[in-house]
Structures are given as C-alpha cells and as structure tokens.
Coordinates of C-alpha atoms in Angstrom, one line a residue:
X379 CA 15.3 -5.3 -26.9
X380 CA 15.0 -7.3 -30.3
X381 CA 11.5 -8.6 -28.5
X382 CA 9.9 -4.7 -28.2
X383 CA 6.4 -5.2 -30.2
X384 CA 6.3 -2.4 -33.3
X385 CA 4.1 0.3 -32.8
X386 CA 3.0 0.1 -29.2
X387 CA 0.1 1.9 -28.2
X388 CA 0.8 2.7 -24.8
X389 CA 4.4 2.6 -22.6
X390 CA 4.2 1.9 -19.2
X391 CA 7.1 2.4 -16.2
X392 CA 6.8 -0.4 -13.4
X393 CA 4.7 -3.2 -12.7
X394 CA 3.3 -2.6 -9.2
X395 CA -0.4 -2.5 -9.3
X396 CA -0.7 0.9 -10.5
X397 CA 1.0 0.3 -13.6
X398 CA -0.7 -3.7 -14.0
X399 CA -3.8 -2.3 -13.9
X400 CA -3.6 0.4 -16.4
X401 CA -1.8 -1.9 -18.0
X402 CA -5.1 -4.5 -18.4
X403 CA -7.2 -1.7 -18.5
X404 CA -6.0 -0.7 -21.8
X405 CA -5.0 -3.9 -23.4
X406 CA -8.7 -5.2 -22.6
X407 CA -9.6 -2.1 -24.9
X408 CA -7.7 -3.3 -27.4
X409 CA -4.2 -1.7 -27.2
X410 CA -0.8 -2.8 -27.6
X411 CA 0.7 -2.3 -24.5
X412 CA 4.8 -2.4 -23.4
X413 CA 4.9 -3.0 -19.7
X414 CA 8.5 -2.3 -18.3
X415 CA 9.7 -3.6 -15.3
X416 CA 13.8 -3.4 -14.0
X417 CA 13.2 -5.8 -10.9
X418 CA 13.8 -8.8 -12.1
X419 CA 9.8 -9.9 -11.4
X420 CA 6.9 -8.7 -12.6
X421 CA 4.6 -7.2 -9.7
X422 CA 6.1 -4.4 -7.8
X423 CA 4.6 -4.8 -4.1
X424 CA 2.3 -7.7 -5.1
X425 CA 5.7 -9.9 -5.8
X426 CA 6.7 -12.7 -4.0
X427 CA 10.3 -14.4 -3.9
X428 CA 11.4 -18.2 -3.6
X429 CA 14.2 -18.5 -1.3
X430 CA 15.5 -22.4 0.3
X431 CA 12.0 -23.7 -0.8
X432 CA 9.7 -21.0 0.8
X433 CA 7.6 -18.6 -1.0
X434 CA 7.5 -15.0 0.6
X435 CA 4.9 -12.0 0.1
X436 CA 6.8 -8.6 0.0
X437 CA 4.1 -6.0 0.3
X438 CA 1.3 -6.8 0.1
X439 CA -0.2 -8.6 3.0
X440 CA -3.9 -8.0 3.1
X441 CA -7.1 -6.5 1.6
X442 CA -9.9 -5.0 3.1
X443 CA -12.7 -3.3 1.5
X444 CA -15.0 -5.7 1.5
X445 CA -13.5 -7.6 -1.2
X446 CA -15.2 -11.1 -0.2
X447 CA -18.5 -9.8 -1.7
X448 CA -18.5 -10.2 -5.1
X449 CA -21.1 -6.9 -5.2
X450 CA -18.1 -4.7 -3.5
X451 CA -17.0 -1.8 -5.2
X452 CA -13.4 -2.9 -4.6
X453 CA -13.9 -6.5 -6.3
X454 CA -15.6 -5.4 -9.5
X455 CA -12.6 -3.5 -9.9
X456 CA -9.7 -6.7 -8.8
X457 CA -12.3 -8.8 -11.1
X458 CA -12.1 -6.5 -14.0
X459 CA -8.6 -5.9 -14.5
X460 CA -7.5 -9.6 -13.6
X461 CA -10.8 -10.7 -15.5
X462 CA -12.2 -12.5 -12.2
X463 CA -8.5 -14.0 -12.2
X464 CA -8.2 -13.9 -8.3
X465 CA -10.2 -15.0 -5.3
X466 CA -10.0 -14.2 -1.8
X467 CA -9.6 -16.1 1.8
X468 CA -11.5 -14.1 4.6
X469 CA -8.7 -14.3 7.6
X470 CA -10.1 -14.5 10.9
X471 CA -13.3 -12.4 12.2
X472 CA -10.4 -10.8 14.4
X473 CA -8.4 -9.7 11.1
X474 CA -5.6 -7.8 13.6
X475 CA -4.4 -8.2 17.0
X476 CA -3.0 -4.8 19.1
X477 CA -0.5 -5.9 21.1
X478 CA 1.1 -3.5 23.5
X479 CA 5.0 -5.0 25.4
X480 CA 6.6 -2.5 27.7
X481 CA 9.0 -5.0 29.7
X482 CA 7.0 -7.9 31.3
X483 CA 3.5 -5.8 30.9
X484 CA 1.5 -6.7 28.0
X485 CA -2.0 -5.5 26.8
X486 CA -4.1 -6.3 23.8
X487 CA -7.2 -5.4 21.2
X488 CA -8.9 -7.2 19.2
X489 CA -10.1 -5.5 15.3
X490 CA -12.9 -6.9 14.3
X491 CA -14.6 -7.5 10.9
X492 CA -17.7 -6.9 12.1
X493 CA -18.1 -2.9 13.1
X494 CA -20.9 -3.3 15.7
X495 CA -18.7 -5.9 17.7
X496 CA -15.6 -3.4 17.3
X497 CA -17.6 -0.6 18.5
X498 CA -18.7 -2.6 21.3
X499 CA -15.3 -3.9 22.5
X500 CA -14.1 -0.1 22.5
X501 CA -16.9 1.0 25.0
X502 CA -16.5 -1.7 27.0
X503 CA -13.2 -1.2 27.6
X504 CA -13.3 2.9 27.2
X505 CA -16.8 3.4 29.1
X506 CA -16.0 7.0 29.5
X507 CA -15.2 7.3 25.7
X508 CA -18.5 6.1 24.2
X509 CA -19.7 9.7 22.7
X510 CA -16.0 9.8 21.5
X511 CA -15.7 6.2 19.7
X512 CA -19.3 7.0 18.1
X513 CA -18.3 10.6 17.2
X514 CA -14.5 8.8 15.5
X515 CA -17.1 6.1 13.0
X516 CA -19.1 9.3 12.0
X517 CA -16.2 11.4 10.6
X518 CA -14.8 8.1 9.0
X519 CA -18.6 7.9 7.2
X520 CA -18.2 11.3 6.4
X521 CA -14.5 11.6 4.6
X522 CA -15.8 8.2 2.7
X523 CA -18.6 10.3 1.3
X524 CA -16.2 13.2 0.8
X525 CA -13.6 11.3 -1.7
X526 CA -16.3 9.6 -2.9
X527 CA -18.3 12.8 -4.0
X528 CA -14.8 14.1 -5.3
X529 CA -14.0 11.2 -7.3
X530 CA -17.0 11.9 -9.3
X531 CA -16.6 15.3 -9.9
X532 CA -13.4 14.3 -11.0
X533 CA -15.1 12.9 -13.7
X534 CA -16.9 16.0 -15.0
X535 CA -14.8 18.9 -16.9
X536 CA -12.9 20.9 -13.5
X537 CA -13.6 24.1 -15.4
X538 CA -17.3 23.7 -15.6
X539 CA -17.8 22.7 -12.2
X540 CA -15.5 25.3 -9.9
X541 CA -18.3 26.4 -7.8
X542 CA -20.1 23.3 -7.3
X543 CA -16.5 21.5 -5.6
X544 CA -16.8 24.0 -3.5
X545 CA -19.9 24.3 -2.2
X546 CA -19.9 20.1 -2.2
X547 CA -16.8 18.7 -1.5
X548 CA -15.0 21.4 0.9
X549 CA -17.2 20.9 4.4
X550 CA -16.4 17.0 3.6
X551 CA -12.7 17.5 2.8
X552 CA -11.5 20.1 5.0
X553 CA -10.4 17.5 7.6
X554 CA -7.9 16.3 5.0
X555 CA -6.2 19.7 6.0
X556 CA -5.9 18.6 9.4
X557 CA -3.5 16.0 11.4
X558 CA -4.7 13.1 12.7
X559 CA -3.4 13.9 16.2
X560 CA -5.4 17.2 16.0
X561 CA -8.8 15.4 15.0
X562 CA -8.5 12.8 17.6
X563 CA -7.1 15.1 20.8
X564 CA -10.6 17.1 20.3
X565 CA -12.8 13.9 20.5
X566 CA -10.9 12.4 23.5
X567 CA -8.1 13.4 25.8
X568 CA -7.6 9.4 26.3
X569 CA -4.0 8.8 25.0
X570 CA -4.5 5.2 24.9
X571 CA -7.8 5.4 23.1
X572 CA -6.0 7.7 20.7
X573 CA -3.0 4.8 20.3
X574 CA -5.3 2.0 19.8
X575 CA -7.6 3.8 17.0
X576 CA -4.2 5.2 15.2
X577 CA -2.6 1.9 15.2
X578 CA -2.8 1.1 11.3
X579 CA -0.3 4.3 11.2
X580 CA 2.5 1.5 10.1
X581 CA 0.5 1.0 6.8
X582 CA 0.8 4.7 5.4
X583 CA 3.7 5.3 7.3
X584 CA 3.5 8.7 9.3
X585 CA 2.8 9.0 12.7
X586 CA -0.5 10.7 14.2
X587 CA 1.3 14.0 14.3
X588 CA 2.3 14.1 10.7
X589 CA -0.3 12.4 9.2
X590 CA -3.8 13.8 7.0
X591 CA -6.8 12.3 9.6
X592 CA -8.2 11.9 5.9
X593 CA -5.8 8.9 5.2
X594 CA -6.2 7.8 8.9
X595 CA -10.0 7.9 8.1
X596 CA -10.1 6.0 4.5
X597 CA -7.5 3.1 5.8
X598 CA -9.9 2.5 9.0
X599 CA -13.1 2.8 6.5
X600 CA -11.1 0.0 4.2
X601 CA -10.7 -2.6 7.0
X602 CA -14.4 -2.4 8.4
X603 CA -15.4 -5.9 7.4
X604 CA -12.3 -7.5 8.0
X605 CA -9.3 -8.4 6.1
X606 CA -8.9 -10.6 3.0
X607 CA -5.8 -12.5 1.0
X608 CA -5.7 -13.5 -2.4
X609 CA -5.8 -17.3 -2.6
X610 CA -2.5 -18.0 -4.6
X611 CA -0.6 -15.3 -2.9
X612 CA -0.1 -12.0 -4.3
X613 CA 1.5 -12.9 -7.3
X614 CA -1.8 -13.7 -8.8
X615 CA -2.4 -10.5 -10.0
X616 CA 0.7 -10.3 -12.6
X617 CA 0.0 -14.3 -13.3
X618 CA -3.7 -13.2 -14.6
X619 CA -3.1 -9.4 -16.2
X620 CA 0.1 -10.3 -18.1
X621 CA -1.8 -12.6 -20.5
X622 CA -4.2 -9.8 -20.8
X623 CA -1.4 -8.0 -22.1
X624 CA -0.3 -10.6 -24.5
X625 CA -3.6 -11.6 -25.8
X626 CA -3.6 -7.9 -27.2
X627 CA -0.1 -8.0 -28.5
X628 CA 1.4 -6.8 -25.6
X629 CA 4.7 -7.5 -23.8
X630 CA 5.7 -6.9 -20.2
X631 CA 9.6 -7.1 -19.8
X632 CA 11.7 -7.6 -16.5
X633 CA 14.8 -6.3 -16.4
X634 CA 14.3 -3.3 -18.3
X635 CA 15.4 -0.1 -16.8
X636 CA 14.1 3.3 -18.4
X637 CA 16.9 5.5 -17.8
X638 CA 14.9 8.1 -19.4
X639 CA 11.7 9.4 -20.6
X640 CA 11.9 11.0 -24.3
X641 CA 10.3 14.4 -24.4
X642 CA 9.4 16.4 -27.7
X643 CA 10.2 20.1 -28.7
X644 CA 6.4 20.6 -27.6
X645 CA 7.1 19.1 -24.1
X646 CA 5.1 15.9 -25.0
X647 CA 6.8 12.5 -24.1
X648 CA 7.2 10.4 -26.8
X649 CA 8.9 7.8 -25.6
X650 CA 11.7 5.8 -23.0
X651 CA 15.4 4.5 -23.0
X652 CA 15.9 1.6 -22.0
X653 CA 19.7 0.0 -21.9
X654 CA 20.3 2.7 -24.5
X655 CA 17.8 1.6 -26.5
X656 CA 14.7 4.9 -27.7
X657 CA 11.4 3.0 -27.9
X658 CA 8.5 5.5 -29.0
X659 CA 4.9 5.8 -28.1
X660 CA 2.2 8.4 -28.8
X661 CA 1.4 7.4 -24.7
X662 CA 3.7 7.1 -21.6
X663 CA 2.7 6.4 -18.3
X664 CA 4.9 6.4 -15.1
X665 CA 3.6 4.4 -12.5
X666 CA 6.7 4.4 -10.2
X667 CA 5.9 7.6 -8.2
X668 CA 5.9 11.5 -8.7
X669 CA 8.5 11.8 -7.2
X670 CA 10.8 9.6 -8.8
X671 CA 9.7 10.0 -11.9
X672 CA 10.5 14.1 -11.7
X673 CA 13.8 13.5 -10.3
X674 CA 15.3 10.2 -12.3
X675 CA 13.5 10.1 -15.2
X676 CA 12.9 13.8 -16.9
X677 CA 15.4 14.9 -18.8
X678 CA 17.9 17.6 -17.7
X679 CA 16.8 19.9 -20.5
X680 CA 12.7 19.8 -19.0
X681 CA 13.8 19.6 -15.4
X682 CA 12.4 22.8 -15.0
X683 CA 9.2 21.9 -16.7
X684 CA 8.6 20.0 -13.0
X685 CA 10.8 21.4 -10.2
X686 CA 7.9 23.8 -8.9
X687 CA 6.0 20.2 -8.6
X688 CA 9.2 18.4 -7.2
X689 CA 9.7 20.8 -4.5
X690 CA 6.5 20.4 -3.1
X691 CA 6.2 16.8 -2.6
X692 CA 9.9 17.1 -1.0
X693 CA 9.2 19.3 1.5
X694 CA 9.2 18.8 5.0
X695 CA 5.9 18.7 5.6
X696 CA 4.9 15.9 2.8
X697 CA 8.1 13.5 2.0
X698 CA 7.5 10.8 4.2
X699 CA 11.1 10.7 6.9
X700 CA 10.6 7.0 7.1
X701 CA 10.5 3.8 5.6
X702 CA 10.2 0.2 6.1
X703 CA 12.5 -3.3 6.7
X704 CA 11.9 -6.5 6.5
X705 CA 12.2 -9.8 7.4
X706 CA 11.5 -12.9 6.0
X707 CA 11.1 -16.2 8.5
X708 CA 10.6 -20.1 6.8
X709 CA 9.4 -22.1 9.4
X710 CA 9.5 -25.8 9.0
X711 CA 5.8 -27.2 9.5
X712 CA 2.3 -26.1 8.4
X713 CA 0.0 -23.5 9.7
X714 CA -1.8 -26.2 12.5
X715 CA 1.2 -27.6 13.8
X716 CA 2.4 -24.4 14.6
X717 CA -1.0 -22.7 15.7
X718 CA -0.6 -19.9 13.3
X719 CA -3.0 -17.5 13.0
X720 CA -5.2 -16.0 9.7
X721 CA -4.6 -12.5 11.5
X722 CA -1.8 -10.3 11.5
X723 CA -0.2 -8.5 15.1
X724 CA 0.8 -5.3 15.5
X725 CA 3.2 -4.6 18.4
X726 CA 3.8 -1.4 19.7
X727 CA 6.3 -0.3 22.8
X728 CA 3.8 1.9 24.5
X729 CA 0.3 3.8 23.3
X730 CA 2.0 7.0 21.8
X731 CA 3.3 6.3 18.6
X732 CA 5.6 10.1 18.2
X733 CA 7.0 9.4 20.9
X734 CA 8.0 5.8 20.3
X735 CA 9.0 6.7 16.7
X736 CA 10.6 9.8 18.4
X737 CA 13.1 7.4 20.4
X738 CA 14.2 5.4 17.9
X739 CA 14.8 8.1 15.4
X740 CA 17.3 9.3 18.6
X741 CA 18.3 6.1 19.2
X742 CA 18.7 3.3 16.9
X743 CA 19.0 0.9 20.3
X744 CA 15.4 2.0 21.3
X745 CA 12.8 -0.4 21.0
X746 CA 11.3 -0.4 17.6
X747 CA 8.4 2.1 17.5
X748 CA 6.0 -0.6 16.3
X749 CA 6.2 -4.3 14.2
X750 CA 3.8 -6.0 11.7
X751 CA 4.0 -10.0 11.6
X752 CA 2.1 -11.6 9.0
X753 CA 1.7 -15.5 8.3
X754 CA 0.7 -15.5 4.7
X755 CA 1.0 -19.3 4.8
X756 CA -1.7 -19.5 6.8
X757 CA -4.4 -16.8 5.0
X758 CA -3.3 -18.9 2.1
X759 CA -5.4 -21.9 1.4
X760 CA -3.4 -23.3 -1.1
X761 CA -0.1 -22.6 0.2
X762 CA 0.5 -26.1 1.9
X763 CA -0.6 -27.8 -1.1
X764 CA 2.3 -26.0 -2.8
X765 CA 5.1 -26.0 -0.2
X766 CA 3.9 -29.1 2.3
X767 CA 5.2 -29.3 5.7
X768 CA 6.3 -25.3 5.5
X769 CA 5.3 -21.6 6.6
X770 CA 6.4 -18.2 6.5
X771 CA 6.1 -15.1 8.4
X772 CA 6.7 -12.0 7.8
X773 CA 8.0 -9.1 10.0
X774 CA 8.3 -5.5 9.1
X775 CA 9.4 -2.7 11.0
X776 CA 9.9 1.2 11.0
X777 CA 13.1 2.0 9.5
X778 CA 15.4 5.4 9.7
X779 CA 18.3 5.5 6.5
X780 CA 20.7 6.9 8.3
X781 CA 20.8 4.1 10.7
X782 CA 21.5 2.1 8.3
X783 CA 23.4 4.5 5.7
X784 CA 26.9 3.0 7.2
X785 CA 26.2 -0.3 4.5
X786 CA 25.0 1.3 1.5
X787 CA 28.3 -0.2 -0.5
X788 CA 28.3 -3.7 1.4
X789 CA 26.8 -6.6 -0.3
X790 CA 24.2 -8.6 0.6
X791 CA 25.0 -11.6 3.0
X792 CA 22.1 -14.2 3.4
X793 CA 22.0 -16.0 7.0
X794 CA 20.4 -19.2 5.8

C-alpha cells in the first residue's frame, strides 16, 4: 500500500455506485479521496467481465427514470457525478416483455414506455379492472410525492421539524407499512392482474407478500417512460468518476480488502485495515451495506455500539431469504443476425409469484419462480463496433443458498 496518497480527506469502502458517486461528489469539491475496492474491478454492480472475447454486464442491466431527457431529475444527477461522462440508448418503446410458460401454454404483456398506451393495453385486456388499473397509477403518483416530500425534509434539521413530518409525510407514507399483496388484493381480486402489475418483484427481490407496496410503487414509477442503457456498457461510470478522483489527488485501489474499520476511544472511526496495513482519515464511509458493514467490519470491542441496529435488519421480517444466479451466454453473431431484441423478458411459471417462489424454495427441481434475459449487446450501440460478429445475453434467476450450500468449498469449473 506504498501507493496510499498522504493525508486523505475522505475513505471510502467499495466501489459500486453508492460509493463512486460519493466518491466524485467529494473529489469534485476538492477532496482527496481513497476509494477501496477488494474485487479485483472497480464498479461493484456497474462492472462488466471479459471472458473468450465477450464483454458481460453483471448488474446492472437497465435505467429508467427518464434518463434520456437531459432535464430529468435522474440525469442531472448521472451527469454530475460522471461530469456528463455517460450517454444513454432508449431500448425499445416495449422496454419489457411478460412472458408467462406453464407447459405448452404461453401468454404475454407488453410494458410500455409510454404510460397512456400501458394503461390502455391493461383495460383492454382487464375490461373489468379499469377503476382498479387507474386506482394502482394514483397510489404510484402518490408514494412518488411522499419520498419526494420526505427527502426534503430530510434536508431541514429533524429536530425542528417533528410535527410538520407528521402531519406531511405520514398520510403519503403509511402505505410503506403495508405489503404489496395487501395493497393490491383491495384494488382487485384478479390474481393475474395482480401477477402482471407485480412482475418487476425479481428486481428488489421479495415477493408480493413480503415486500413494502412503497418499493413496488417507486420501481413501477422509475420505468414509466421506458427503459435506458448506458452507451459503452455499464462500466462507463467507473471509466469517467475515477479520473475525477485522480484529478483531485485521489486513488481508487482494487484488490484492497478492509478487514477492519479503526474506531477511537470516542467511538469515531478514524480509519481502515487493509492487508494489515492502518490507513487514517478524519472521514470513513461504508458503502457496501448495513449490514455487512455491522457484522464484518466493526470491531469486536464496538460490536455492541451496533447490534441493536444489526438485529433489526436480520430479522425475519426484513433480511431478504433470497438471492440471485446468473448466467452468462456469448453468442456468435450480431444483434440483427440473431433478431435480438433492445428489451428485456421476464418469464414466470404461472401469475402467482409466492407460490411459484413457494415451490421452488420446497423443491429445488421446481420450475424456477421467474427469469430475467437481457441482451446488452443489443441496447448497446457501440458494442459491435467493439466485439464484431458477437452478442451476449444474460440470464438471472431466483436463487435459494441452501440449494446450493452443498459446493461452497468446490472451485470454480468454467464450461467454455
């Protein structure tokens, strides 16, 4: 760690976006900032991977919110932190395909970017439902101006303001407090309608039962207007912040594992160890999770400084019981010769996500309870130019650890 700049500003613990863009944030303020990474790339879920002459997005597969307009809230911030680094490909007006495959039967929905025409395809095909489908857009206006009203009063001094959050915030907010499957089975009794509006579940990862209708609410708010991808691929954004970081006097290291945060007599951190090695700073921030951070990273001696904290975001009710896999397809020929799509599909088993995720938790021979394919090669402009004559695709699914927990000492075999 010869490299480490003296007298860093500002520490910060992984490099997904969380941690790149306070990382920019700061350095374009003028501090010296020491981004640590121990993956072996720069990028966290914006990474991608090289592998038999194909380049592969991990994580991050598309943008909503508008981004496409330069006047959207979303790309003033992507333009500020990569300093308008990054531009965006719209994918198709149909952004996602809802595919439904129970043996030979096989239904599908079309998303579109444009929120009349969605609206419109619902009631035509859910007549019954219209007072429903308008009723489900009006509570997704209204949690939008909930967060939004509570991000600003986030602003002011909590102390000052007590009342006012109240009175303001709580008759937007109070939804938050309830599941999505509770929300949706008072608008409509139709469990199909219910599956098709819930099908973005697979991003956030917890099924209508589980899930706050307010995250439900703000991921269906993010795609209205369709879905966008970084020209360049994800990887853009640590390509344009890290010279940010440099032109400040910055570094951002790979490889670099903090074993530890440093922590004062006055509970301040101070500081990280990394491969043994104390580097201080007046500022540390952890980007990698609550969660981890309380249980890998704070010393033994202030563990209980953070176990009150640690066993609420591990209970039952919050820690998420699933997670994702992966897989990564090279496909030899561009996006026309193959007909790929600039949309993603989502494929489901049957309309009722618990009990498809239900099955397979019983069952790891079930059908999966719902898969994600991606062709980034194609929402990519430049990606032929790069790698001519090839595509990629991605597939993700649902995963449960203890189907898998049998291989957690075998080492990775590649089937190229």
């Amino acid at each position: 760690m010869n490299a480490v700049p003296e007298n860093v500003d500002i520490i910060i613990i992984g490099s997904g976006m969380a941690g790149l863009t306070v990382a920019s944030i700061m350095a374009q303020e003028g501090k010296k900032v020491l981004l640590l990474e121990q993956h072996d790339v720069i990028g966290g879920n914006t990474h991608t991977f090289k592998e038999k002459g194909f380049d592969f997005e991990t994580g991050l597969h598309y943008i909503g919110g508008r981004i496409g307009k330069k006047t959207s809230n979303l790309r003033k911030h992507f333009d500020c932190i990569t300093k308008n680094g990054v531009e965006w490909e719209k994918m198709d007006d149909i952004y996602d395909l809802v595919v439904i495959r129970d043996g030979e039967n096989r239904e599908q929905y079309p998303m579109y970017s444009d929120v009349k025409i969605l609206k419109k395809t619902l009631i035509s095909s859910f007549v019954d439902e219209e007072k429903a489908i308008h009723e489900y857009f009006k509570m997704i206006k209204k949690v939008r101006i909930g967060i939004t009203v509570l991000f600003l009063l986030k602003c002011i001094p909590y102390q000052r303001i007590q009342k006012i959050i109240h009175k303001l915030v709580q008759p937007f907010l109070s939804i938050f407090d309830e599941t999505t499957e509770q929300v949706l089975s008072k608008l409509t009794k139709n469990k199909k309608l219910i599956g098709i509006l819930t099908y973005l579940y697979g991003d956030y990862v917890e099924v209508p039962s589980r899930s706050s209708f307010g995250m439900q609410a703000l991921l269906s708010d993010h795609y209205m207007g369709g879905g966008y991808f970084p020209i360049g691929g994800p990887s853009m954004f640590a390509r344009t912040i890290v010279p940010i970081i440099e032109k400040s006097k910055g570094k951002a290291f790979v490889r670099a594992p903090v074993s530890s945060i440093l922590i004062n007599e006055e509970n301040k951190a101070i500081g990280v160890v990394v491969k043994g090695h104390r580097i201080f700073s007046s500022i540390v921030v952890s980007a990698i999770s609550a969660t981890k951070t309380y249980k890998y990273l704070i010393p033994q001696t202030h563990q209980c400084l953070v176990q009150s904290h640690l066993k609420i975001i591990e209970s039952p009710e919050l820690a998420s019981e699933t997670g994702y896999m992966s897989m990564f397809v090279g496909l030899q020929g561009d996006s026309d010769e193959l007909n790929l799509p600039k949309r993603n599909l989502w494929i489901f088993p049957s309309w009722n996500h618990d009990e498809n995720m239900t099955k397979f938790r019983d069952d790891y021979s079930a059908d999966f309870p719902g898969m994600f394919i991606s062709f980034a090669s194609a929402k990519d402009p430049t990606y032929h130019t790069r790698y001519p004559k090839k595509s990629v695709a991605s597939i993700i699914t649902l995963g449960i650890y203890e189907h898998v927990e049998d291989f957690k000492d075998e080492k990775c075999k590649t089937s190229w």
